[in-house]
PDB file of C-alpha atoms in Angstrom:
ATOM      1  CA  UNK A   1     -19.264  25.283  67.260  1.00 34.00           C
ATOM      2  CA  UNK A   2     -20.506  22.460  65.060  1.00 42.00           C
ATOM      3  CA  UNK A   3     -21.091  19.418  67.271  1.00 40.00           C
ATOM      4  CA  UNK A   4     -21.566  17.213  64.206  1.00 48.00           C
ATOM      5  CA  UNK A   5     -18.149  17.874  62.699  1.00 45.00           C
ATOM      6  CA  UNK A   6     -16.698  14.628  64.027  1.00 47.00           C
ATOM      7  CA  UNK A   7     -19.655  12.628  62.797  1.00 37.00           C
ATOM      8  CA  UNK A   8     -19.422  13.940  59.245  1.00 35.00           C
ATOM      9  CA  UNK A   9     -15.665  13.527  59.218  1.00 45.00           C
ATOM     10  CA  UNK A  10     -16.047   9.864  60.190  1.00 51.00           C
ATOM     11  CA  UNK A  11     -18.793   9.456  57.591  1.00 44.00           C
ATOM     12  CA  UNK A  12     -16.589  10.884  54.847  1.00 45.00           C
ATOM     13  CA  UNK A  13     -13.660   8.728  55.940  1.00 52.00           C
ATOM     14  CA  UNK A  14     -15.753   5.564  55.987  1.00 57.00           C
ATOM     15  CA  UNK A  15     -17.247   6.325  52.583  1.00 50.00           C
ATOM     16  CA  UNK A  16     -13.830   6.963  51.058  1.00 59.00           C
ATOM     17  CA  UNK A  17     -12.445   3.757  52.571  1.00 56.00           C
ATOM     18  CA  UNK A  18     -15.413   1.715  51.336  1.00 54.00           C
ATOM     19  CA  UNK A  19     -15.039   3.202  47.854  1.00 51.00           C
ATOM     20  CA  UNK A  20     -11.341   2.369  47.663  1.00 60.00           C
ATOM     21  CA  UNK A  21     -11.910  -1.146  48.975  1.00 58.00           C
ATOM     22  CA  UNK A  22     -14.697  -1.804  46.495  1.00 57.00           C
ATOM     23  CA  UNK A  23     -12.157  -1.532  43.649  1.00 55.00           C
ATOM     24  CA  UNK A  24      -9.673  -3.942  45.220  1.00 69.00           C
ATOM     25  CA  UNK A  25      -9.577  -7.734  45.036  1.00 76.00           C
ATOM     26  CA  UNK A  26      -9.179  -9.717  48.257  1.00 83.00           C
ATOM     27  CA  UNK A  27      -8.429 -13.341  48.924  1.00 89.00           C
ATOM     28  CA  UNK A  28     -11.004 -15.475  50.719  1.00 90.00           C
ATOM     29  CA  UNK A  29      -8.745 -15.486  53.786  1.00 93.00           C
ATOM     30  CA  UNK A  30      -8.534 -11.685  53.762  1.00 91.00           C
ATOM     31  CA  UNK A  31     -12.309 -11.410  53.538  1.00 93.00           C
ATOM     32  CA  UNK A  32     -12.708 -13.752  56.497  1.00 94.00           C
ATOM     33  CA  UNK A  33     -10.233 -11.663  58.485  1.00 94.00           C
ATOM     34  CA  UNK A  34     -12.085  -8.420  57.707  1.00 93.00           C
ATOM     35  CA  UNK A  35     -15.406  -9.945  58.705  1.00 95.00           C
ATOM     36  CA  UNK A  36     -13.837 -10.982  61.987  1.00 94.00           C
ATOM     37  CA  UNK A  37     -11.868  -7.878  62.948  1.00 92.00           C
ATOM     38  CA  UNK A  38     -12.649  -5.113  60.440  1.00 91.00           C
ATOM     39  CA  UNK A  39     -14.286  -1.742  60.951  1.00 91.00           C
ATOM     40  CA  UNK A  40     -17.677  -0.841  59.484  1.00 91.00           C
ATOM     41  CA  UNK A  41     -16.634  -0.231  55.844  1.00 90.00           C
ATOM     42  CA  UNK A  42     -14.251  -3.203  55.908  1.00 91.00           C
ATOM     43  CA  UNK A  43     -16.953  -5.578  57.132  1.00 93.00           C
ATOM     44  CA  UNK A  44     -19.498  -4.148  54.715  1.00 93.00           C
ATOM     45  CA  UNK A  45     -17.243  -4.570  51.678  1.00 91.00           C
ATOM     46  CA  UNK A  46     -16.000  -7.968  52.865  1.00 94.00           C
ATOM     47  CA  UNK A  47     -19.585  -9.204  53.081  1.00 94.00           C
ATOM     48  CA  UNK A  48     -20.439  -7.928  49.618  1.00 93.00           C
ATOM     49  CA  UNK A  49     -17.290  -9.452  48.125  1.00 92.00           C
ATOM     50  CA  UNK A  50     -17.580 -12.761  49.976  1.00 91.00           C
ATOM     51  CA  UNK A  51     -17.239 -15.314  47.211  1.00 86.00           C
ATOM     52  CA  UNK A  52     -18.173 -18.694  48.657  1.00 90.00           C
ATOM     53  CA  UNK A  53     -19.220 -20.680  51.703  1.00 94.00           C
ATOM     54  CA  UNK A  54     -17.229 -23.880  51.967  1.00 93.00           C
ATOM     55  CA  UNK A  55     -17.867 -24.853  55.581  1.00 96.00           C
ATOM     56  CA  UNK A  56     -19.439 -23.818  58.878  1.00 96.00           C
ATOM     57  CA  UNK A  57     -16.592 -21.431  59.690  1.00 95.00           C
ATOM     58  CA  UNK A  58     -17.240 -19.516  56.465  1.00 96.00           C
ATOM     59  CA  UNK A  59     -20.940 -19.343  57.311  1.00 97.00           C
ATOM     60  CA  UNK A  60     -20.211 -18.229  60.866  1.00 97.00           C
ATOM     61  CA  UNK A  61     -18.067 -15.360  59.562  1.00 95.00           C
ATOM     62  CA  UNK A  62     -21.133 -13.960  57.826  1.00 96.00           C
ATOM     63  CA  UNK A  63     -23.780 -14.961  60.357  1.00 97.00           C
ATOM     64  CA  UNK A  64     -22.047 -13.316  63.303  1.00 96.00           C
ATOM     65  CA  UNK A  65     -22.432 -10.001  61.450  1.00 97.00           C
ATOM     66  CA  UNK A  66     -26.130 -10.473  60.712  1.00 97.00           C
ATOM     67  CA  UNK A  67     -27.242  -9.079  64.077  1.00 97.00           C
ATOM     68  CA  UNK A  68     -25.854  -6.788  66.758  1.00 95.00           C
ATOM     69  CA  UNK A  69     -23.760  -4.541  64.518  1.00 95.00           C
ATOM     70  CA  UNK A  70     -24.073  -1.493  62.273  1.00 95.00           C
ATOM     71  CA  UNK A  71     -27.021  -1.516  59.872  1.00 95.00           C
ATOM     72  CA  UNK A  72     -24.836  -1.179  56.776  1.00 94.00           C
ATOM     73  CA  UNK A  73     -23.034  -4.380  57.746  1.00 96.00           C
ATOM     74  CA  UNK A  74     -26.242  -6.236  58.582  1.00 97.00           C
ATOM     75  CA  UNK A  75     -27.834  -5.345  55.258  1.00 97.00           C
ATOM     76  CA  UNK A  76     -24.723  -6.307  53.271  1.00 96.00           C
ATOM     77  CA  UNK A  77     -24.585  -9.665  55.068  1.00 97.00           C
ATOM     78  CA  UNK A  78     -28.306 -10.328  54.559  1.00 97.00           C
ATOM     79  CA  UNK A  79     -27.942  -9.573  50.859  1.00 97.00           C
ATOM     80  CA  UNK A  80     -24.905 -11.817  50.463  1.00 97.00           C
ATOM     81  CA  UNK A  81     -26.509 -14.746  52.299  1.00 97.00           C
ATOM     82  CA  UNK A  82     -29.557 -14.428  50.076  1.00 97.00           C
ATOM     83  CA  UNK A  83     -27.446 -14.408  46.911  1.00 96.00           C
ATOM     84  CA  UNK A  84     -25.343 -17.361  48.054  1.00 96.00           C
ATOM     85  CA  UNK A  85     -28.457 -19.403  48.818  1.00 96.00           C
ATOM     86  CA  UNK A  86     -29.884 -18.667  45.387  1.00 95.00           C
ATOM     87  CA  UNK A  87     -26.677 -19.416  43.517  1.00 93.00           C
ATOM     88  CA  UNK A  88     -25.149 -22.307  45.471  1.00 91.00           C
ATOM     89  CA  UNK A  89     -27.022 -25.376  46.703  1.00 90.00           C
ATOM     90  CA  UNK A  90     -24.136 -26.286  49.001  1.00 93.00           C
ATOM     91  CA  UNK A  91     -24.498 -22.942  50.778  1.00 95.00           C
ATOM     92  CA  UNK A  92     -28.053 -23.887  51.676  1.00 95.00           C
ATOM     93  CA  UNK A  93     -26.926 -27.100  53.323  1.00 96.00           C
ATOM     94  CA  UNK A  94     -24.394 -25.163  55.415  1.00 97.00           C
ATOM     95  CA  UNK A  95     -26.590 -22.221  56.428  1.00 98.00           C
ATOM     96  CA  UNK A  96     -29.356 -24.639  57.424  1.00 97.00           C
ATOM     97  CA  UNK A  97     -27.285 -25.787  60.393  1.00 97.00           C
ATOM     98  CA  UNK A  98     -29.484 -25.638  63.534  1.00 97.00           C
ATOM     99  CA  UNK A  99     -27.055 -23.349  65.379  1.00 97.00           C
ATOM    100  CA  UNK A 100     -27.940 -20.546  62.955  1.00 98.00           C
ATOM    101  CA  UNK A 101     -31.718 -20.782  63.360  1.00 98.00           C
ATOM    102  CA  UNK A 102     -32.043 -18.366  66.336  1.00 98.00           C
ATOM    103  CA  UNK A 103     -29.880 -15.788  64.557  1.00 98.00           C
ATOM    104  CA  UNK A 104     -31.986 -15.927  61.414  1.00 98.00           C
ATOM    105  CA  UNK A 105     -35.077 -15.538  63.594  1.00 98.00           C
ATOM    106  CA  UNK A 106     -33.614 -12.437  65.256  1.00 98.00           C
ATOM    107  CA  UNK A 107     -32.683 -11.034  61.833  1.00 98.00           C
ATOM    108  CA  UNK A 108     -36.167 -11.460  60.377  1.00 98.00           C
ATOM    109  CA  UNK A 109     -37.446  -8.864  62.877  1.00 97.00           C
ATOM    110  CA  UNK A 110     -34.620  -6.394  62.268  1.00 97.00           C
ATOM    111  CA  UNK A 111     -35.558  -2.696  62.400  1.00 95.00           C
ATOM    112  CA  UNK A 112     -34.513  -2.454  58.741  1.00 97.00           C
ATOM    113  CA  UNK A 113     -37.292  -3.752  56.481  1.00 96.00           C
ATOM    114  CA  UNK A 114     -34.808  -4.549  53.691  1.00 97.00           C
ATOM    115  CA  UNK A 115     -33.049  -6.970  56.011  1.00 97.00           C
ATOM    116  CA  UNK A 116     -36.356  -8.482  57.130  1.00 98.00           C
ATOM    117  CA  UNK A 117     -37.357  -9.129  53.523  1.00 97.00           C
ATOM    118  CA  UNK A 118     -33.997 -10.630  52.551  1.00 97.00           C
ATOM    119  CA  UNK A 119     -34.010 -12.972  55.546  1.00 98.00           C
ATOM    120  CA  UNK A 120     -37.664 -13.940  55.099  1.00 97.00           C
ATOM    121  CA  UNK A 121     -36.834 -14.901  51.513  1.00 97.00           C
ATOM    122  CA  UNK A 122     -33.666 -16.710  52.583  1.00 97.00           C
ATOM    123  CA  UNK A 123     -35.053 -18.917  55.347  1.00 97.00           C
ATOM    124  CA  UNK A 124     -37.557 -20.418  52.903  1.00 95.00           C
ATOM    125  CA  UNK A 125     -34.537 -22.067  51.291  1.00 95.00           C
ATOM    126  CA  UNK A 126     -33.332 -23.535  54.594  1.00 96.00           C
ATOM    127  CA  UNK A 127     -36.294 -25.799  55.330  1.00 94.00           C
ATOM    128  CA  UNK A 128     -34.194 -28.710  54.077  1.00 92.00           C
ATOM    129  CA  UNK A 129     -33.044 -29.183  57.679  1.00 95.00           C
ATOM    130  CA  UNK A 130     -35.938 -30.236  59.902  1.00 95.00           C
ATOM    131  CA  UNK A 131     -34.147 -29.341  63.141  1.00 97.00           C
ATOM    132  CA  UNK A 132     -33.325 -25.867  61.809  1.00 98.00           C
ATOM    133  CA  UNK A 133     -36.972 -25.405  60.809  1.00 97.00           C
ATOM    134  CA  UNK A 134     -38.266 -26.491  64.194  1.00 97.00           C
ATOM    135  CA  UNK A 135     -35.948 -24.170  66.135  1.00 98.00           C
ATOM    136  CA  UNK A 136     -36.662 -21.266  63.794  1.00 98.00           C
ATOM    137  CA  UNK A 137     -40.432 -21.780  63.934  1.00 98.00           C
ATOM    138  CA  UNK A 138     -40.480 -21.997  67.734  1.00 97.00           C
ATOM    139  CA  UNK A 139     -38.485 -18.783  67.917  1.00 98.00           C
ATOM    140  CA  UNK A 140     -40.779 -16.751  65.669  1.00 98.00           C
ATOM    141  CA  UNK A 141     -43.820 -18.078  67.504  1.00 97.00           C
ATOM    142  CA  UNK A 142     -42.209 -16.817  70.702  1.00 97.00           C
ATOM    143  CA  UNK A 143     -41.734 -13.422  69.044  1.00 97.00           C
ATOM    144  CA  UNK A 144     -45.412 -13.301  68.077  1.00 97.00           C
ATOM    145  CA  UNK A 145     -46.485 -14.027  71.633  1.00 96.00           C
ATOM    146  CA  UNK A 146     -44.144 -11.313  72.948  1.00 95.00           C
ATOM    147  CA  UNK A 147     -45.557  -8.822  70.458  1.00 95.00           C
ATOM    148  CA  UNK A 148     -49.154  -9.612  71.436  1.00 95.00           C
ATOM    149  CA  UNK A 149     -48.262  -9.312  75.126  1.00 92.00           C
ATOM    150  CA  UNK A 150     -46.724  -5.882  74.545  1.00 90.00           C
ATOM    151  CA  UNK A 151     -49.628  -4.689  72.413  1.00 89.00           C
ATOM    152  CA  UNK A 152     -52.072  -5.761  75.143  1.00 86.00           C
ATOM    153  CA  UNK A 153     -50.233  -3.534  77.635  1.00 83.00           C
ATOM    154  CA  UNK A 154     -50.452  -0.375  75.546  1.00 75.00           C
ATOM    155  CA  UNK A 155     -52.923   2.369  76.347  1.00 61.00           C
ATOM    156  CA  UNK A 156     -53.999   5.350  74.254  1.00 56.00           C
ATOM    157  CA  UNK A 157     -51.336   7.578  75.866  1.00 57.00           C
ATOM    158  CA  UNK A 158     -48.483   5.416  74.586  1.00 58.00           C
ATOM    159  CA  UNK A 159     -46.454   6.990  71.818  1.00 63.00           C
ATOM    160  CA  UNK A 160     -47.321   5.701  68.383  1.00 70.00           C
ATOM    161  CA  UNK A 161     -43.766   4.649  67.533  1.00 67.00           C
ATOM    162  CA  UNK A 162     -43.768   2.287  70.534  1.00 71.00           C
ATOM    163  CA  UNK A 163     -46.877   0.568  69.229  1.00 77.00           C
ATOM    164  CA  UNK A 164     -45.599   0.585  65.647  1.00 86.00           C
ATOM    165  CA  UNK A 165     -42.443  -1.218  66.754  1.00 89.00           C
ATOM    166  CA  UNK A 166     -44.498  -4.211  67.890  1.00 92.00           C
ATOM    167  CA  UNK A 167     -46.747  -4.083  64.821  1.00 94.00           C
ATOM    168  CA  UNK A 168     -43.647  -4.095  62.605  1.00 95.00           C
ATOM    169  CA  UNK A 169     -42.279  -7.079  64.519  1.00 96.00           C
ATOM    170  CA  UNK A 170     -45.581  -8.943  64.263  1.00 97.00           C
ATOM    171  CA  UNK A 171     -45.868  -8.206  60.538  1.00 97.00           C
ATOM    172  CA  UNK A 172     -42.549  -9.905  59.767  1.00 97.00           C
ATOM    173  CA  UNK A 173     -43.260 -12.799  62.114  1.00 97.00           C
ATOM    174  CA  UNK A 174     -46.473 -13.486  60.191  1.00 97.00           C
ATOM    175  CA  UNK A 175     -44.755 -13.022  56.852  1.00 97.00           C
ATOM    176  CA  UNK A 176     -42.208 -15.712  57.641  1.00 96.00           C
ATOM    177  CA  UNK A 177     -44.620 -17.933  59.600  1.00 96.00           C
ATOM    178  CA  UNK A 178     -46.580 -18.188  56.345  1.00 95.00           C
ATOM    179  CA  UNK A 179     -43.853 -20.525  55.067  1.00 94.00           C
ATOM    180  CA  UNK A 180     -43.364 -22.496  58.293  1.00 96.00           C
ATOM    181  CA  UNK A 181     -46.934 -23.059  59.468  1.00 93.00           C
ATOM    182  CA  UNK A 182     -46.901 -26.764  58.725  1.00 93.00           C
ATOM    183  CA  UNK A 183     -44.062 -27.187  61.220  1.00 94.00           C
ATOM    184  CA  UNK A 184     -45.868 -25.451  64.078  1.00 94.00           C
ATOM    185  CA  UNK A 185     -48.658 -26.835  66.233  1.00 95.00           C
ATOM    186  CA  UNK A 186     -51.895 -26.004  64.402  1.00 95.00           C
ATOM    187  CA  UNK A 187     -53.683 -24.885  67.576  1.00 96.00           C
ATOM    188  CA  UNK A 188     -50.878 -22.440  68.359  1.00 96.00           C
ATOM    189  CA  UNK A 189     -51.056 -21.002  64.846  1.00 97.00           C
ATOM    190  CA  UNK A 190     -54.839 -20.721  65.161  1.00 97.00           C
ATOM    191  CA  UNK A 191     -54.439 -18.705  68.362  1.00 97.00           C
ATOM    192  CA  UNK A 192     -51.941 -16.397  66.627  1.00 97.00           C
ATOM    193  CA  UNK A 193     -54.382 -15.865  63.772  1.00 97.00           C
ATOM    194  CA  UNK A 194     -57.275 -15.118  66.132  1.00 97.00           C
ATOM    195  CA  UNK A 195     -55.224 -12.454  67.901  1.00 97.00           C
ATOM    196  CA  UNK A 196     -54.060 -11.079  64.550  1.00 97.00           C
ATOM    197  CA  UNK A 197     -57.684 -10.663  63.462  1.00 96.00           C
ATOM    198  CA  UNK A 198     -58.220  -8.380  66.452  1.00 94.00           C
ATOM    199  CA  UNK A 199     -55.465  -5.944  65.477  1.00 94.00           C
ATOM    200  CA  UNK A 200     -56.452  -2.519  64.160  1.00 92.00           C
ATOM    201  CA  UNK A 201     -53.542  -2.427  61.705  1.00 94.00           C
ATOM    202  CA  UNK A 202     -54.917  -3.917  58.493  1.00 96.00           C
ATOM    203  CA  UNK A 203     -51.533  -5.251  57.322  1.00 96.00           C
ATOM    204  CA  UNK A 204     -51.560  -7.682  60.247  1.00 97.00           C
ATOM    205  CA  UNK A 205     -55.011  -8.929  59.316  1.00 97.00           C
ATOM    206  CA  UNK A 206     -53.870  -9.167  55.696  1.00 97.00           C
ATOM    207  CA  UNK A 207     -50.984 -11.454  56.682  1.00 97.00           C
ATOM    208  CA  UNK A 208     -53.358 -13.512  58.828  1.00 97.00           C
ATOM    209  CA  UNK A 209     -55.639 -13.885  55.807  1.00 97.00           C
ATOM    210  CA  UNK A 210     -52.760 -15.170  53.688  1.00 96.00           C
ATOM    211  CA  UNK A 211     -51.880 -17.788  56.287  1.00 97.00           C
ATOM    212  CA  UNK A 212     -55.502 -18.794  56.857  1.00 97.00           C
ATOM    213  CA  UNK A 213     -56.026 -19.217  53.125  1.00 96.00           C
ATOM    214  CA  UNK A 214     -52.847 -21.217  52.589  1.00 94.00           C
ATOM    215  CA  UNK A 215     -53.513 -23.616  55.467  1.00 95.00           C
ATOM    216  CA  UNK A 216     -57.312 -23.635  55.356  1.00 94.00           C
ATOM    217  CA  UNK A 217     -58.212 -22.194  58.762  1.00 96.00           C
ATOM    218  CA  UNK A 218     -61.918 -22.064  58.002  1.00 94.00           C
ATOM    219  CA  UNK A 219     -63.072 -19.987  60.994  1.00 93.00           C
ATOM    220  CA  UNK A 220     -60.441 -17.348  60.302  1.00 96.00           C
ATOM    221  CA  UNK A 221     -61.332 -17.362  56.619  1.00 95.00           C
ATOM    222  CA  UNK A 222     -64.978 -16.734  57.388  1.00 94.00           C
ATOM    223  CA  UNK A 223     -64.073 -13.753  59.566  1.00 94.00           C
ATOM    224  CA  UNK A 224     -61.541 -12.106  57.281  1.00 96.00           C
ATOM    225  CA  UNK A 225     -63.544 -12.521  54.084  1.00 94.00           C
ATOM    226  CA  UNK A 226     -65.895  -9.954  55.607  1.00 94.00           C
ATOM    227  CA  UNK A 227     -63.141  -7.604  56.780  1.00 96.00           C
ATOM    228  CA  UNK A 228     -63.788  -3.872  56.480  1.00 95.00           C
ATOM    229  CA  UNK A 229     -60.491  -3.331  54.678  1.00 96.00           C
ATOM    230  CA  UNK A 230     -60.278  -3.900  50.937  1.00 95.00           C
ATOM    231  CA  UNK A 231     -56.697  -5.199  51.007  1.00 95.00           C
ATOM    232  CA  UNK A 232     -57.612  -7.891  53.503  1.00 96.00           C
ATOM    233  CA  UNK A 233     -60.598  -8.972  51.408  1.00 95.00           C
ATOM    234  CA  UNK A 234     -58.446  -8.785  48.275  1.00 94.00           C
ATOM    235  CA  UNK A 235     -56.382 -11.710  49.541  1.00 94.00           C
ATOM    236  CA  UNK A 236     -59.366 -13.904  48.781  1.00 91.00           C
ATOM    237  CA  UNK A 237     -60.390 -12.100  45.613  1.00 85.00           C
ATOM    238  CA  UNK A 238     -56.934 -12.593  44.131  1.00 67.00           C
ATOM    239  CA  UNK A 239     -57.111 -16.280  44.981  1.00 68.00           C
ATOM    240  CA  UNK A 240     -60.262 -16.911  42.981  1.00 58.00           C
TER     241      UNK A 240
END
């Protein structure tokens, strides 16, 4: 008996439905309806075909599918939001509404690195709203503190994937904090950088070096310029 038969049948059905839908044109109202009530392929295709953001309700239709749903939907939504922000200045004004800030913060630490990158690139275009920026920055700072707390609890017997989950989270927090540092309290950022310098994973120290260089944290600079890892030191070499 093949226990995976149902899974592959569903996969084939979803793929066929997505393929057929990709060749069909839908009205804006139909796309909104699919984003609200559709299944996985319907929401995925609706996100990719979403043509415009006219108001908060349009933005909400996309944003509510940015977290807490299937990865194919989340990635399609992240891609569409990024494209809309690049192509339409009005979209930026709408997506920068403060109510969306916590959702963008949650999305920037998604388990899918493609989504993390798309959202990290997108939120840079939403700094036009100071309240959005403040809420978003406070949220990612909270995430960094949670990650450090979890990493401090780990012992050598912990499974590597458990540790890597927090390192991955911290990496993307630092990547996006790099563009929001001026909004945060400088002493809080300094504490984050000090803890980042203590991490064994060089990519965390590399991100800390980028932030320290951009915002001139001299003590951190002095430490990381002497780092044992070439890629961390290269942050400064490339800047010269």
